[in-house]
Amino acid sequence: MAPPPSHTLQLPLFLTCSFFLTLTLTLGEKQSYIIRVQNDLKPSVFSDVEHWYSSTLSSLRYNPLKSTDQDEEEFLHVYKTVFHGFSAKLTAQEAQQLATFDGVLSVLPDRLRQLHTTRSPHFMGLDSASTMSNLVTESDSGSNVVIGVLDTGIWPERPSFHDQGMGPIPSFWKGECTVGENFTKANCNKKIIGARYFTSGYLAKMGSMNSSTDIKSARDTEGHGTHTASTAAGRAVGDASFLGFAKGVAVGISPKARIAAYKVCWKRGCMDSDILAGFDKAVEDGVNIISISIGGSAVPYNLDPIAIGSFGAMEKGVFISASAGNEGPRSMSVTNVAPWITTVGASTIDRKFPADLVLGNGKRITGSSIYRGDRLHDINNFQHLPLIYGGNASVCLRNGARHSSSFSSATCMPDSLDKERVRGKIVVCDRGGAPRVSKGEIVKDAGGVGVVVANIFPMGEGLVADAHLIPGLGVTESAGNLIRDYINSNANPTATMTFSETQVGVKPAPVVASFSSRGPSAESTFVLKPDVIAPGVNILAAWPDGVAPTELSSDQRRTQFNIASGTSMSCPHVSGLAALLKGAHPYWSPAMIRSALMTTAYTQDQQGNPLLDETSYNISTTMDMGAGHVDPEKAVDPGLVYDITANDYLNFLCASNYSGREIKQITKRSGKCRGKHDHKPWNLNYPAISVAIYTTQLQEPAIVQVTRTVTHVGETPSTYSVSVTNPKGVNVTVTPTSMNFREKGKKQSYVVRIKAEKKAVTSLNSVIEVGKLSWSNGKQHVVSPLVVVWKQEL
């Protein structure tokens, strides 16, 4: 039912600016919503947009079936920068009614998202003499760049955030240090120049906040935000370590960049409406880079508030770095896939933390651990201890019958282990079902003395180091199979554990982390995702007081630094690197920065061999690593870059069959697609080239023409020549074959003609072949992955 005419949202049809609203229901069960309306000018009868929004909201309350609550807070957030609108509370009925208002473009449920949870700068070459004379020096370590970190807040007292020797705060900065619980303006300095927190969406979802785990301020009580902020831009801190592991100098990628902390995540997750508010304020404050290690499932861009907020930020010249997700090695698991976002997967570095499980038959299996505590030989004088598989120790097995709960015991879930069977033994637990470190706690509660956490399919051979509470280590999938076979083939299986110190110089390195989410993007065949990979395994960075390294309530250990893994850790590496590039090249657009990172990325390890996939240690693919591993030294001087404007993205959306209404939901712009058929989605000026061949219409070799435009960013004139590595079954020609640039800033275009042979493809599968296209002047090599996908048209 439409509201009375006097309360209709009066929106001129010709206006193009779009606005967001987040609303929570007031009839029946309440739920948060994000509403976007097409709007540019408020009616003159309202003094400000808040009064206008309030009137619109009030119009819904004329429903006689609805019980009114005049004391209810109307708004969760009011948005004014990357998009415009507000947040409030409504019922499902009211949300449906609001969707019928003139000018309302979309009504989106407010989803709960989760976080994507020293040596890496050295591994990336950022402390070598050659690089110091280029990227770090040219950017002054990013001193005039502000990184906005949307996360769990920050612990400002950590030495990683001191401001000694830092110059004045950049003059363009408009942000503030918001006072809150246990957080004052004095907690900000010339390093942490802004801090805000956003609770409204979270409180609307959860109803209340647990004061023992969450505090209403920008102070970090989870650890994730402090870790990511110091990874991106922490100052150098000597003699840093986690309980003696990874000892050395801990320093962020851009150590002089300024940090602005936007706390949008809390104990139970991060609400879209709060994330949007963080985007809005970050751009209004003047950040140059947004680092967001948060994600959910991939959805169309117009239904993804992170994609929408990122578009508004990109239009303001802000570079967005986002984590790819930790759902690897599953295909098409990558998230944060909008083409205006730089999506970062995870890789290893050349550092490990080995620990061995020695079986009773003498077989030594090397795993990984950062356990620091009493050793098993202190318990049993170097003697082997009984070894049992959790799946064989279920409380349901006492009568000899295996029940479904044996799965719970196999993964060592709470209250699943038979104490009589486990007491005094080392327990092998399958990964899954519960956090890895909690399995040791459960084993201990059942009377066990050690834990082995074994990968299962499809986790493969990838390992991360955990700070177990009892003697414990993680082992690979193949090792887990070997251990279970040993247990099942021996009447009295035994084992012991030995723990080593930090090992560096590990080869091969880097490799693609097994957990790193993989492409292709579910949203567009024509945009390669992830874009790049960066260090994300066993990363040492700052950690708050009062937060256990495992985040378990029973863990009484405290440390200034912690070791963590995930694309949450790889994302801030690229955020910091983008800050260095922005400092060295202040006028580069977000797309130019991403282009420099992608076209200079490497696909071979330190020994010159193809990068491997940690899951199987087979050769990695472009769907695993995107363009490759970031290379800071080369990215500062890429030679040529691929720039993309907001209008280019609009043309891409039109060519991707987004409707005019859907485009307005994303972009705040007119959704009219003029000359729609003249635009092709593969012609987005992306640094990678991806095309689709639809086999249902393929009677003969298909030909696709792709256009790209490059901008010369070198200081001197230069001539580039092209070379091509053809994907299998494809013949590629490029016109012209050389380009001559006489001065910096000049642009030239080229055409790629892709001729693909016919391939048989079933409806549920596709065939992907990859080559590369490279422009070189003898010094720089500007490399683009060239991806051809054969698929059946839907």
mmCIF file of C-alpha atoms in Angstrom, residues 26-178:
data_model
loop_
_atom_site.group_PDB
_atom_site.id
_atom_site.type_symbol
_atom_site.label_atom_id
_atom_site.label_comp_id
_atom_site.label_asym_id
_atom_site.label_seq_id
_atom_site.Cartn_x
_atom_site.Cartn_y
_atom_site.Cartn_z
ATOM 1 C CA THR A 26 8.988 -2.265 13.625
ATOM 2 C CA LEU A 27 6.123 -4.717 13.059
ATOM 3 C CA GLY A 28 6.838 -8.316 13.965
ATOM 4 C CA GLU A 29 10.410 -9.503 14.053
ATOM 5 C CA LYS A 30 12.834 -6.730 13.231
ATOM 6 C CA GLN A 31 15.577 -6.970 10.655
ATOM 7 C CA SER A 32 17.961 -4.427 9.204
ATOM 8 C CA TYR A 33 17.678 -3.323 5.584
ATOM 9 C CA ILE A 34 19.699 -1.175 3.248
ATOM 10 C CA ILE A 35 17.506 0.937 0.997
ATOM 11 C CA ARG A 36 18.788 2.948 -1.933
ATOM 12 C CA VAL A 37 16.706 5.692 -3.523
ATOM 13 C CA GLN A 38 17.271 7.799 -6.589
ATOM 14 C CA ASN A 39 17.664 11.340 -5.358
ATOM 15 C CA ASP A 40 19.726 14.485 -5.673
ATOM 16 C CA LEU A 41 17.819 17.413 -4.181
ATOM 17 C CA LYS A 42 15.633 17.305 -1.117
ATOM 18 C CA PRO A 43 12.267 19.076 -1.274
ATOM 19 C CA SER A 44 12.615 22.679 -0.135
ATOM 20 C CA VAL A 45 10.133 22.202 2.704
ATOM 21 C CA PHE A 46 12.796 20.251 4.610
ATOM 22 C CA SER A 47 15.689 22.079 6.238
ATOM 23 C CA ASP A 48 18.085 19.122 5.893
ATOM 24 C CA VAL A 49 18.170 15.562 4.639
ATOM 25 C CA GLU A 50 17.654 14.123 8.123
ATOM 26 C CA HIS A 51 14.247 15.802 8.364
ATOM 27 C CA TRP A 52 13.420 14.635 4.871
ATOM 28 C CA TYR A 53 14.349 11.027 5.673
ATOM 29 C CA SER A 54 12.474 11.247 8.956
ATOM 30 C CA SER A 55 9.327 12.357 7.161
ATOM 31 C CA THR A 56 9.654 9.485 4.715
ATOM 32 C CA LEU A 57 10.058 7.043 7.559
ATOM 33 C CA SER A 58 7.141 8.551 9.470
ATOM 34 C CA SER A 59 4.878 8.074 6.469
ATOM 35 C CA LEU A 60 5.203 4.321 6.957
ATOM 36 C CA ARG A 61 3.820 4.617 10.465
ATOM 37 C CA TYR A 62 0.340 5.622 9.298
ATOM 38 C CA ASN A 63 -0.408 1.923 8.948
ATOM 39 C CA PRO A 64 -3.315 1.355 11.395
ATOM 40 C CA LEU A 65 -2.266 -2.277 11.877
ATOM 41 C CA LYS A 66 1.108 -1.229 13.210
ATOM 42 C CA SER A 67 1.826 -0.555 16.835
ATOM 43 C CA THR A 68 3.791 2.657 17.159
ATOM 44 C CA ASP A 69 6.837 3.146 19.312
ATOM 45 C CA GLN A 70 7.638 6.824 19.496
ATOM 46 C CA ASP A 71 10.717 6.222 21.604
ATOM 47 C CA GLU A 72 12.306 4.016 18.980
ATOM 48 C CA GLU A 73 15.479 5.406 17.470
ATOM 49 C CA GLU A 74 14.718 6.246 13.864
ATOM 50 C CA PHE A 75 18.097 6.032 12.173
ATOM 51 C CA LEU A 76 21.017 3.676 12.380
ATOM 52 C CA HIS A 77 23.192 5.707 10.003
ATOM 53 C CA VAL A 78 22.889 8.665 7.649
ATOM 54 C CA TYR A 79 25.128 8.358 4.565
ATOM 55 C CA LYS A 80 26.353 11.383 2.634
ATOM 56 C CA THR A 81 29.583 10.669 0.735
ATOM 57 C CA VAL A 82 30.117 7.420 -1.182
ATOM 58 C CA PHE A 83 26.327 7.200 -1.336
ATOM 59 C CA HIS A 84 23.509 9.035 0.415
ATOM 60 C CA GLY A 85 20.681 7.907 2.630
ATOM 61 C CA PHE A 86 20.062 6.639 6.120
ATOM 62 C CA SER A 87 19.535 3.630 8.386
ATOM 63 C CA ALA A 88 16.484 3.022 10.548
ATOM 64 C CA LYS A 89 14.167 0.360 11.963
ATOM 65 C CA LEU A 90 11.196 -1.118 10.102
ATOM 66 C CA THR A 91 9.149 -4.279 9.893
ATOM 67 C CA ALA A 92 9.246 -6.566 6.865
ATOM 68 C CA GLN A 93 5.855 -5.164 5.884
ATOM 69 C CA GLU A 94 7.204 -1.630 6.016
ATOM 70 C CA ALA A 95 10.283 -2.605 4.046
ATOM 71 C CA GLN A 96 8.078 -4.056 1.319
ATOM 72 C CA GLN A 97 5.942 -0.924 1.389
ATOM 73 C CA LEU A 98 8.969 1.328 1.133
ATOM 74 C CA ALA A 99 10.118 -0.576 -1.943
ATOM 75 C CA THR A 100 6.997 0.690 -3.727
ATOM 76 C CA PHE A 101 7.809 4.362 -3.114
ATOM 77 C CA ASP A 102 8.677 6.475 -6.112
ATOM 78 C CA GLY A 103 12.438 6.805 -6.341
ATOM 79 C CA VAL A 104 13.320 3.795 -4.159
ATOM 80 C CA LEU A 105 15.797 1.725 -6.159
ATOM 81 C CA SER A 106 16.516 -1.246 -3.930
ATOM 82 C CA VAL A 107 15.805 -2.789 -0.545
ATOM 83 C CA LEU A 108 18.708 -4.973 0.615
ATOM 84 C CA PRO A 109 18.823 -7.062 3.790
ATOM 85 C CA ASP A 110 21.607 -5.944 6.126
ATOM 86 C CA ARG A 111 23.898 -9.001 6.193
ATOM 87 C CA LEU A 112 26.369 -10.071 8.849
ATOM 88 C CA ARG A 113 29.860 -10.605 7.407
ATOM 89 C CA GLN A 114 32.980 -12.159 8.872
ATOM 90 C CA LEU A 115 36.655 -11.210 8.958
ATOM 91 C CA HIS A 116 39.085 -13.037 6.630
ATOM 92 C CA THR A 117 41.404 -14.079 9.019
ATOM 93 C CA THR A 118 58.305 -8.984 10.190
ATOM 94 C CA ARG A 119 59.627 -11.033 7.557
ATOM 95 C CA SER A 120 57.215 -10.285 4.754
ATOM 96 C CA PRO A 121 58.604 -6.801 3.907
ATOM 97 C CA HIS A 122 62.062 -8.383 3.637
ATOM 98 C CA PHE A 123 60.649 -11.203 1.523
ATOM 99 C CA MET A 124 59.027 -8.629 -0.763
ATOM 100 C CA GLY A 125 62.344 -6.808 -1.149
ATOM 101 C CA LEU A 126 61.373 -3.670 0.740
ATOM 102 C CA ASP A 127 64.584 -3.530 2.789
ATOM 103 C CA SER A 128 67.033 -4.129 -0.059
ATOM 104 C CA ALA A 129 69.359 -1.341 -1.128
ATOM 105 C CA SER A 130 67.970 -1.153 -4.656
ATOM 106 C CA THR A 131 64.375 -0.822 -3.501
ATOM 107 C CA MET A 132 65.230 1.700 -0.801
ATOM 108 C CA SER A 133 66.501 3.981 -3.553
ATOM 109 C CA ASN A 134 63.239 3.644 -5.462
ATOM 110 C CA LEU A 135 59.835 2.903 -3.988
ATOM 111 C CA VAL A 136 60.451 3.530 -0.281
ATOM 112 C CA THR A 137 62.567 6.623 -0.907
ATOM 113 C CA GLU A 138 60.338 8.143 -3.597
ATOM 114 C CA SER A 139 57.259 7.765 -1.424
ATOM 115 C CA ASP A 140 59.009 8.739 1.845
ATOM 116 C CA SER A 141 57.568 5.462 3.145
ATOM 117 C CA GLY A 142 54.073 6.757 2.370
ATOM 118 C CA SER A 143 54.242 9.683 4.820
ATOM 119 C CA ASN A 144 51.650 11.791 2.988
ATOM 120 C CA VAL A 145 49.202 8.932 2.447
ATOM 121 C CA VAL A 146 46.333 7.892 4.741
ATOM 122 C CA ILE A 147 45.216 4.265 4.956
ATOM 123 C CA GLY A 148 41.693 3.757 6.260
ATOM 124 C CA VAL A 149 41.440 0.342 7.902
ATOM 125 C CA LEU A 150 37.877 -0.986 8.184
ATOM 126 C CA ASP A 151 38.209 -3.696 10.803
ATOM 127 C CA THR A 152 37.903 -4.346 14.564
ATOM 128 C CA GLY A 153 39.608 -1.126 15.637
ATOM 129 C CA ILE A 154 43.138 -0.547 16.909
ATOM 130 C CA TRP A 155 45.248 -0.807 20.073
ATOM 131 C CA PRO A 156 46.987 2.588 19.944
ATOM 132 C CA GLU A 157 49.573 1.973 22.676
ATOM 133 C CA ARG A 158 51.485 -0.590 20.629
ATOM 134 C CA PRO A 159 54.978 0.648 19.632
ATOM 135 C CA SER A 160 54.049 -0.106 16.010
ATOM 136 C CA PHE A 161 51.930 3.047 16.137
ATOM 137 C CA HIS A 162 54.349 5.569 17.650
ATOM 138 C CA ASP A 163 54.788 8.871 15.815
ATOM 139 C CA GLN A 164 58.385 9.747 16.642
ATOM 140 C CA GLY A 165 60.059 11.480 13.721
ATOM 141 C CA MET A 166 56.860 11.829 11.720
ATOM 142 C CA GLY A 167 55.995 15.117 10.072
ATOM 143 C CA PRO A 168 52.758 17.097 10.361
ATOM 144 C CA ILE A 169 49.428 15.463 9.613
ATOM 145 C CA PRO A 170 48.571 15.939 5.908
ATOM 146 C CA SER A 171 46.690 19.199 5.349
ATOM 147 C CA PHE A 172 43.873 17.489 3.423
ATOM 148 C CA TRP A 173 42.861 15.395 6.438
ATOM 149 C CA LYS A 174 39.362 16.136 7.809
ATOM 150 C CA GLY A 175 38.883 13.166 10.126
ATOM 151 C CA GLU A 176 38.657 13.005 13.877
ATOM 152 C CA CYS A 177 39.580 10.895 16.869
ATOM 153 C CA THR A 178 36.217 9.880 18.295
#
